[in-house]
PDB file of C-alpha atoms in Angstrom:
ATOM      1  CA  ASP A 207       7.019   0.535  20.277  1.00  0.00           C
ATOM      2  CA  GLY A 208       6.046   3.150  17.023  1.00  0.00           C
ATOM      3  CA  GLY A 209       3.511   2.207  14.719  1.00  0.00           C
ATOM      4  CA  ILE A 210       0.086   1.941  12.959  1.00  0.00           C
ATOM      5  CA  THR A 211      -2.784   0.334  15.362  1.00  0.00           C
ATOM      6  CA  GLN A 212      -5.801  -1.376  13.324  1.00  0.00           C
ATOM      7  CA  SER A 213      -8.670  -2.611  15.342  1.00  0.00           C
ATOM      8  CA  PRO A 214     -10.671  -5.112  14.923  1.00  0.00           C
ATOM      9  CA  LYS A 215      -8.288  -7.568  13.027  1.00  0.00           C
ATOM     10  CA  TYR A 216     -11.496  -9.121  12.167  1.00  0.00           C
ATOM     11  CA  LEU A 217     -15.252  -7.874  11.870  1.00  0.00           C
ATOM     12  CA  PHE A 218     -18.418  -9.216  10.826  1.00  0.00           C
ATOM     13  CA  ARG A 219     -21.113  -6.653   9.052  1.00  0.00           C
ATOM     14  CA  LYS A 220     -24.911  -7.184   9.185  1.00  0.00           C
ATOM     15  CA  GLU A 221     -27.012  -6.510   5.657  1.00  0.00           C
ATOM     16  CA  GLY A 222     -27.528  -2.436   6.467  1.00  0.00           C
ATOM     17  CA  GLN A 223     -25.220  -1.555   9.644  1.00  0.00           C
ATOM     18  CA  ASN A 224     -22.590   0.978   9.896  1.00  0.00           C
ATOM     19  CA  VAL A 225     -19.562  -0.349  10.987  1.00  0.00           C
ATOM     20  CA  THR A 226     -16.435   1.955  12.405  1.00  0.00           C
ATOM     21  CA  LEU A 227     -13.291   0.741  11.780  1.00  0.00           C
ATOM     22  CA  SER A 228     -10.165   1.785  13.817  1.00  0.00           C
ATOM     23  CA  CYS A 229      -6.465   3.325  12.909  1.00  0.00           C
ATOM     24  CA  GLU A 230      -4.610   4.807  15.546  1.00  0.00           C
ATOM     25  CA  GLN A 231      -0.722   5.635  15.324  1.00  0.00           C
ATOM     26  CA  ASN A 232       2.220   7.223  16.954  1.00  0.00           C
ATOM     27  CA  LEU A 233       4.545   7.986  14.503  1.00  0.00           C
ATOM     28  CA  ASN A 234       3.599  11.613  14.526  1.00  0.00           C
ATOM     29  CA  HIS A 235       2.586  11.668  11.243  1.00  0.00           C
ATOM     30  CA  ASP A 236       0.533  14.245   9.668  1.00  0.00           C
ATOM     31  CA  ALA A 237      -1.031  11.934   6.563  1.00  0.00           C
ATOM     32  CA  MET A 238      -3.042   8.770   6.672  1.00  0.00           C
ATOM     33  CA  TYR A 239      -4.884   6.862   4.501  1.00  0.00           C
ATOM     34  CA  TRP A 240      -7.400   4.074   3.820  1.00  0.00           C
ATOM     35  CA  TYR A 241      -7.056   1.053   1.302  1.00  0.00           C
ATOM     36  CA  ARG A 242      -9.245  -1.487   0.540  1.00  0.00           C
ATOM     37  CA  GLN A 243      -7.903  -4.596  -0.799  1.00  0.00           C
ATOM     38  CA  ASP A 244      -9.796  -7.524  -2.562  1.00  0.00           C
ATOM     39  CA  PRO A 245      -8.517 -10.917  -3.110  1.00  0.00           C
ATOM     40  CA  GLY A 246      -5.554 -11.206  -5.000  1.00  0.00           C
ATOM     41  CA  GLN A 247      -6.239  -7.705  -6.091  1.00  0.00           C
ATOM     42  CA  GLY A 248      -4.425  -4.387  -5.363  1.00  0.00           C
ATOM     43  CA  LEU A 249      -4.504  -1.372  -3.137  1.00  0.00           C
ATOM     44  CA  ARG A 250      -7.363   1.210  -3.660  1.00  0.00           C
ATOM     45  CA  LEU A 251      -7.287   4.346  -2.328  1.00  0.00           C
ATOM     46  CA  ILE A 252     -10.881   5.566  -0.138  1.00  0.00           C
ATOM     47  CA  TYR A 253      -9.900   8.312   1.748  1.00  0.00           C
ATOM     48  CA  TYR A 254      -6.956  10.315   2.775  1.00  0.00           C
ATOM     49  CA  SER A 255      -6.050  12.658   4.969  1.00  0.00           C
ATOM     50  CA  GLN A 256      -3.211  15.531   4.535  1.00  0.00           C
ATOM     51  CA  ILE A 257      -3.868  17.522   7.768  1.00  0.00           C
ATOM     52  CA  VAL A 258      -6.099  17.668  11.102  1.00  0.00           C
ATOM     53  CA  ASN A 259      -9.650  18.827  10.208  1.00  0.00           C
ATOM     54  CA  ASP A 260      -9.103  18.230   6.755  1.00  0.00           C
ATOM     55  CA  PHE A 261      -9.448  14.922   4.258  1.00  0.00           C
ATOM     56  CA  GLN A 262      -9.728  13.997   0.205  1.00  0.00           C
ATOM     57  CA  LYS A 263     -12.014  11.401  -1.363  1.00  0.00           C
ATOM     58  CA  GLY A 264      -9.940   8.468  -3.293  1.00  0.00           C
ATOM     59  CA  ASP A 265     -10.863   6.772  -6.253  1.00  0.00           C
ATOM     60  CA  ILE A 266     -13.411   4.450  -4.196  1.00  0.00           C
ATOM     61  CA  ALA A 267     -14.859   7.018  -1.514  1.00  0.00           C
ATOM     62  CA  GLU A 268     -18.622   6.055  -2.121  1.00  0.00           C
ATOM     63  CA  GLY A 269     -20.235   3.892   0.736  1.00  0.00           C
ATOM     64  CA  TYR A 270     -17.789   5.225   2.932  1.00  0.00           C
ATOM     65  CA  SER A 271     -16.763   8.004   5.663  1.00  0.00           C
ATOM     66  CA  VAL A 272     -13.642   9.130   7.646  1.00  0.00           C
ATOM     67  CA  SER A 273     -13.104  11.985  10.060  1.00  0.00           C
ATOM     68  CA  ARG A 274      -9.699  13.229  11.516  1.00  0.00           C
ATOM     69  CA  GLU A 275     -10.950  14.993  14.370  1.00  0.00           C
ATOM     70  CA  LYS A 276      -7.004  14.202  16.203  1.00  0.00           C
ATOM     71  CA  LYS A 277      -3.692  13.901  14.841  1.00  0.00           C
ATOM     72  CA  GLU A 278      -3.027  10.215  15.793  1.00  0.00           C
ATOM     73  CA  SER A 279      -6.274   9.165  14.666  1.00  0.00           C
ATOM     74  CA  PHE A 280      -8.450   7.951  11.368  1.00  0.00           C
ATOM     75  CA  PRO A 281     -11.460   6.037  11.804  1.00  0.00           C
ATOM     76  CA  LEU A 282     -13.295   4.891   8.809  1.00  0.00           C
ATOM     77  CA  THR A 283     -16.953   3.819   8.974  1.00  0.00           C
ATOM     78  CA  VAL A 284     -18.244   1.297   6.151  1.00  0.00           C
ATOM     79  CA  THR A 285     -22.249   2.684   5.931  1.00  0.00           C
ATOM     80  CA  SER A 286     -24.800   0.419   3.984  1.00  0.00           C
ATOM     81  CA  ALA A 287     -24.466   2.258   1.600  1.00  0.00           C
ATOM     82  CA  GLN A 288     -21.355   0.366   0.615  1.00  0.00           C
ATOM     83  CA  LYS A 289     -22.646  -2.692  -1.370  1.00  0.00           C
ATOM     84  CA  ASN A 290     -19.989  -5.027  -1.343  1.00  0.00           C
ATOM     85  CA  PRO A 291     -17.909  -3.978   1.436  1.00  0.00           C
ATOM     86  CA  THR A 292     -16.209  -7.721   2.300  1.00  0.00           C
ATOM     87  CA  ALA A 293     -12.598  -6.664   1.828  1.00  0.00           C
ATOM     88  CA  PHE A 294      -9.273  -6.266   3.731  1.00  0.00           C
ATOM     89  CA  TYR A 295      -8.605  -2.867   4.780  1.00  0.00           C
ATOM     90  CA  LEU A 296      -5.895  -1.280   5.278  1.00  0.00           C
ATOM     91  CA  CYS A 297      -4.610   1.961   6.928  1.00  0.00           C
ATOM     92  CA  ALA A 298      -1.489   3.730   6.617  1.00  0.00           C
ATOM     93  CA  SER A 299       0.510   6.966   7.345  1.00  0.00           C
ATOM     94  CA  SER A 300       3.290   8.867   6.599  1.00  0.00           C
ATOM     95  CA  MET A 301       5.055  11.843   7.644  1.00  0.00           C
ATOM     96  CA  THR A 302       3.285  14.518   5.539  1.00  0.00           C
ATOM     97  CA  GLY A 303       0.859  14.289   2.307  1.00  0.00           C
ATOM     98  CA  LEU A 304       3.719  15.363  -0.105  1.00  0.00           C
ATOM     99  CA  GLY A 305       4.848  12.761  -2.753  1.00  0.00           C
ATOM    100  CA  GLY A 306       8.206  11.352  -1.980  1.00  0.00           C
ATOM    101  CA  ASN A 307       7.224  10.436   1.499  1.00  0.00           C
ATOM    102  CA  THR A 308       7.114   6.937   2.667  1.00  0.00           C
ATOM    103  CA  ILE A 309       3.852   5.359   3.886  1.00  0.00           C
ATOM    104  CA  TYR A 310       4.190   3.257   6.681  1.00  0.00           C
ATOM    105  CA  PHE A 311       0.763   0.123   6.632  1.00  0.00           C
ATOM    106  CA  GLY A 312      -0.807  -1.244   9.528  1.00  0.00           C
ATOM    107  CA  GLU A 313      -1.571  -4.380   9.544  1.00  0.00           C
ATOM    108  CA  GLY A 314      -5.376  -4.929   8.345  1.00  0.00           C
ATOM    109  CA  SER A 315      -8.567  -5.253   9.491  1.00  0.00           C
ATOM    110  CA  TRP A 316     -10.618  -8.174   7.965  1.00  0.00           C
ATOM    111  CA  LEU A 317     -14.462  -6.901   7.206  1.00  0.00           C
ATOM    112  CA  THR A 318     -16.970  -9.689   5.901  1.00  0.00           C
ATOM    113  CA  VAL A 319     -20.719  -9.323   5.233  1.00  0.00           C
ATOM    114  CA  VAL A 320     -23.248 -12.060   6.998  1.00  0.00           C
TER     115      VAL A 320
ATOM    116  CA  GLY B  83      -2.675  11.372 -12.632  1.00  0.00           C
ATOM    117  CA  GLU B  84      -0.270   8.522 -12.096  1.00  0.00           C
ATOM    118  CA  ASN B  85      -0.460   5.191 -14.230  1.00  0.00           C
ATOM    119  CA  VAL B  86       1.482   2.409 -12.402  1.00  0.00           C
ATOM    120  CA  GLU B  87       1.901  -0.523 -14.364  1.00  0.00           C
ATOM    121  CA  GLN B  88       3.351  -3.927 -12.893  1.00  0.00           C
ATOM    122  CA  HIS B  89       4.279  -7.314 -14.766  1.00  0.00           C
ATOM    123  CA  PRO B  90       4.954 -10.418 -14.339  1.00  0.00           C
ATOM    124  CA  SER B  91       1.887 -10.831 -12.169  1.00  0.00           C
ATOM    125  CA  THR B  92       2.442 -14.241 -10.877  1.00  0.00           C
ATOM    126  CA  LEU B  93       6.381 -15.140 -10.288  1.00  0.00           C
ATOM    127  CA  SER B  94       7.594 -18.616  -9.658  1.00  0.00           C
ATOM    128  CA  VAL B  95      11.654 -19.125  -9.671  1.00  0.00           C
ATOM    129  CA  GLN B  96      13.344 -22.189  -7.685  1.00  0.00           C
ATOM    130  CA  GLU B  97      15.366 -21.412  -4.387  1.00  0.00           C
ATOM    131  CA  GLY B  98      18.731 -19.849  -4.973  1.00  0.00           C
ATOM    132  CA  ASP B  99      17.381 -18.121  -8.555  1.00  0.00           C
ATOM    133  CA  SER B 100      17.142 -14.373  -9.008  1.00  0.00           C
ATOM    134  CA  ALA B 101      13.585 -12.924  -9.523  1.00  0.00           C
ATOM    135  CA  VAL B 102      12.784  -9.407 -11.340  1.00  0.00           C
ATOM    136  CA  ILE B 103       9.761  -7.146 -11.082  1.00  0.00           C
ATOM    137  CA  LYS B 104       9.378  -4.528 -13.347  1.00  0.00           C
ATOM    138  CA  CYS B 105       7.012  -1.704 -13.033  1.00  0.00           C
ATOM    139  CA  THR B 106       6.384   1.281 -15.198  1.00  0.00           C
ATOM    140  CA  TYR B 107       4.693   4.908 -14.870  1.00  0.00           C
ATOM    141  CA  SER B 108       3.471   7.666 -16.373  1.00  0.00           C
ATOM    142  CA  ASP B 109       3.894  11.103 -14.838  1.00  0.00           C
ATOM    143  CA  SER B 110       7.775  12.336 -15.116  1.00  0.00           C
ATOM    144  CA  ALA B 111       7.603  14.477 -12.520  1.00  0.00           C
ATOM    145  CA  SER B 112       7.438  11.043  -9.818  1.00  0.00           C
ATOM    146  CA  ASN B 113      11.031  11.002  -7.944  1.00  0.00           C
ATOM    147  CA  TYR B 114      10.112   8.558  -5.367  1.00  0.00           C
ATOM    148  CA  PHE B 115       9.812   4.879  -6.325  1.00  0.00           C
ATOM    149  CA  PRO B 116       9.447   1.848  -3.349  1.00  0.00           C
ATOM    150  CA  TRP B 117       8.804  -1.467  -3.204  1.00  0.00           C
ATOM    151  CA  TYR B 118       6.762  -3.160  -0.505  1.00  0.00           C
ATOM    152  CA  LYS B 119       6.163  -6.847   0.437  1.00  0.00           C
ATOM    153  CA  GLN B 120       2.867  -8.216   1.797  1.00  0.00           C
ATOM    154  CA  GLU B 121       2.580 -11.572   3.547  1.00  0.00           C
ATOM    155  CA  LEU B 122      -0.778 -12.993   3.537  1.00  0.00           C
ATOM    156  CA  GLY B 123      -3.107 -11.786   5.434  1.00  0.00           C
ATOM    157  CA  LYS B 124      -0.981  -8.805   6.560  1.00  0.00           C
ATOM    158  CA  GLY B 125       0.182  -5.332   5.840  1.00  0.00           C
ATOM    159  CA  PRO B 126       2.287  -4.535   3.230  1.00  0.00           C
ATOM    160  CA  GLN B 127       6.089  -3.788   4.041  1.00  0.00           C
ATOM    161  CA  LEU B 128       8.615  -1.073   2.648  1.00  0.00           C
ATOM    162  CA  ILE B 129      11.515  -3.298   1.570  1.00  0.00           C
ATOM    163  CA  ILE B 130      13.454  -0.936  -0.097  1.00  0.00           C
ATOM    164  CA  ASP B 131      12.932   2.465  -2.341  1.00  0.00           C
ATOM    165  CA  ILE B 132      14.784   4.791  -4.946  1.00  0.00           C
ATOM    166  CA  ARG B 133      14.969   8.452  -5.301  1.00  0.00           C
ATOM    167  CA  SER B 134      15.360   9.752  -8.804  1.00  0.00           C
ATOM    168  CA  ASN B 135      18.687  11.161  -8.094  1.00  0.00           C
ATOM    169  CA  VAL B 136      20.134   7.542  -8.322  1.00  0.00           C
ATOM    170  CA  GLY B 137      19.911   4.962 -10.837  1.00  0.00           C
ATOM    171  CA  GLU B 138      20.469   1.947  -8.430  1.00  0.00           C
ATOM    172  CA  LYS B 139      20.288   0.969  -4.988  1.00  0.00           C
ATOM    173  CA  LYS B 140      21.229  -2.326  -3.010  1.00  0.00           C
ATOM    174  CA  ASP B 141      20.453  -3.662   0.496  1.00  0.00           C
ATOM    175  CA  GLN B 142      21.930  -7.135   1.049  1.00  0.00           C
ATOM    176  CA  ARG B 143      20.342  -9.555  -1.372  1.00  0.00           C
ATOM    177  CA  ILE B 144      17.453  -6.761  -2.495  1.00  0.00           C
ATOM    178  CA  ALA B 145      18.317  -4.704  -5.444  1.00  0.00           C
ATOM    179  CA  VAL B 146      16.294  -1.430  -7.254  1.00  0.00           C
ATOM    180  CA  THR B 147      16.922  -0.028 -10.582  1.00  0.00           C
ATOM    181  CA  LEU B 148      15.369   2.754 -12.154  1.00  0.00           C
ATOM    182  CA  ASN B 149      15.647   4.019 -15.707  1.00  0.00           C
ATOM    183  CA  LYS B 150      14.137   7.603 -15.545  1.00  0.00           C
ATOM    184  CA  THR B 151      14.034   7.937 -19.638  1.00  0.00           C
ATOM    185  CA  ALA B 152      12.024   5.025 -19.884  1.00  0.00           C
ATOM    186  CA  LYS B 153      10.042   5.468 -16.753  1.00  0.00           C
ATOM    187  CA  HIS B 154      10.379   2.288 -15.606  1.00  0.00           C
ATOM    188  CA  PHE B 155      12.050   0.655 -12.391  1.00  0.00           C
ATOM    189  CA  SER B 156      12.800  -2.658 -11.503  1.00  0.00           C
ATOM    190  CA  LEU B 157      12.724  -4.716  -7.852  1.00  0.00           C
ATOM    191  CA  HIS B 158      16.134  -7.442  -7.851  1.00  0.00           C
ATOM    192  CA  ILE B 159      16.142 -10.418  -5.592  1.00  0.00           C
ATOM    193  CA  THR B 160      18.874 -12.535  -5.612  1.00  0.00           C
ATOM    194  CA  GLU B 161      19.894 -16.175  -4.020  1.00  0.00           C
ATOM    195  CA  THR B 162      15.581 -16.108  -3.572  1.00  0.00           C
ATOM    196  CA  GLN B 163      14.609 -18.099  -0.330  1.00  0.00           C
ATOM    197  CA  PRO B 164      10.947 -19.601   0.293  1.00  0.00           C
ATOM    198  CA  GLU B 165      10.887 -16.387   2.973  1.00  0.00           C
ATOM    199  CA  ASP B 166      10.209 -14.431  -0.190  1.00  0.00           C
ATOM    200  CA  SER B 167       7.504 -15.784  -0.886  1.00  0.00           C
ATOM    201  CA  ALA B 168       5.209 -13.098  -1.015  1.00  0.00           C
ATOM    202  CA  VAL B 169       3.295 -10.353  -2.990  1.00  0.00           C
ATOM    203  CA  TYR B 170       5.551  -7.487  -3.632  1.00  0.00           C
ATOM    204  CA  PHE B 171       3.923  -3.943  -4.768  1.00  0.00           C
ATOM    205  CA  CYS B 172       5.204  -1.094  -6.626  1.00  0.00           C
ATOM    206  CA  ALA B 173       4.066   2.666  -6.410  1.00  0.00           C
ATOM    207  CA  ALA B 174       5.005   5.796  -7.686  1.00  0.00           C
ATOM    208  CA  PRO B 175       3.658   9.386  -5.964  1.00  0.00           C
ATOM    209  CA  GLN B 176       0.571  11.089  -7.990  1.00  0.00           C
ATOM    210  CA  PHE B 177       1.724  14.897  -7.233  1.00  0.00           C
ATOM    211  CA  ASP B 178      -1.649  16.543  -8.050  1.00  0.00           C
ATOM    212  CA  GLY B 179      -3.086  14.565  -5.378  1.00  0.00           C
ATOM    213  CA  ASN B 180      -0.512  13.879  -2.935  1.00  0.00           C
ATOM    214  CA  LYS B 181      -0.920  10.310  -3.059  1.00  0.00           C
ATOM    215  CA  LEU B 182       1.066   6.857  -4.082  1.00  0.00           C
ATOM    216  CA  VAL B 183      -0.160   5.045  -6.922  1.00  0.00           C
ATOM    217  CA  PHE B 184       0.283   1.166  -6.913  1.00  0.00           C
ATOM    218  CA  GLY B 185       0.781  -1.035  -8.929  1.00  0.00           C
ATOM    219  CA  ALA B 186      -1.741  -4.116  -9.292  1.00  0.00           C
ATOM    220  CA  GLY B 187       0.913  -6.571  -7.310  1.00  0.00           C
ATOM    221  CA  THR B 188       3.108  -9.718  -8.123  1.00  0.00           C
ATOM    222  CA  ILE B 189       2.603 -12.651  -6.401  1.00  0.00           C
ATOM    223  CA  LEU B 190       6.513 -14.698  -5.840  1.00  0.00           C
ATOM    224  CA  ARG B 191       6.789 -18.881  -5.387  1.00  0.00           C
ATOM    225  CA  VAL B 192      10.095 -19.465  -4.934  1.00  0.00           C
ATOM    226  CA  LYS B 193       9.875 -23.435  -5.054  1.00  0.00           C
ATOM    227  CA  SER B 194      12.919 -25.189  -2.740  1.00  0.00           C
TER     228      SER B 194
END
């Protein structure tokens, strides 16, 4: 099946620890995105990538890092610099990064600080 | 950049009634307006979208209308059912950043 796979579904992070969320897509899409969603809130853009080996900061990039070494993969690292990382993280992709292209979402990953 | 405002934030309707959610946008160059439905603990799913060359689009019980002059678009759900209960998001593209800007979401509750 074509789609976007996020893993793990649930992740617990200790204070001061870096964690990485995986996102893989087999839709052959050029553009990929990471959004953060807090309970009862909308979607805020963390990072996005329009093409391999290139990515841009979104609205809330501080405390996060990404890489885009392969077209199908866009992992997100939540670093210890992110002071309030507990949230629902959504990966998405679109055919291109140009406005007017449909964005498709994965099923999300829950990150909790313990 | 683009600014998208969505109203209401919560909406309760009786099963069988209609529901309407409205969004306004600021970038007059925007030409693509999707609507997403998000069920609890899941990723948002695209349910309908409209491009600026049409004023209305229907898909069974769901319709979207667009008024480019007023810069607003609306989601209409008729004959609502309990399974329509979810959070709905509208969005519009921000061209200088090549990204979608989302509204804050509407929690729809359909009471049976």
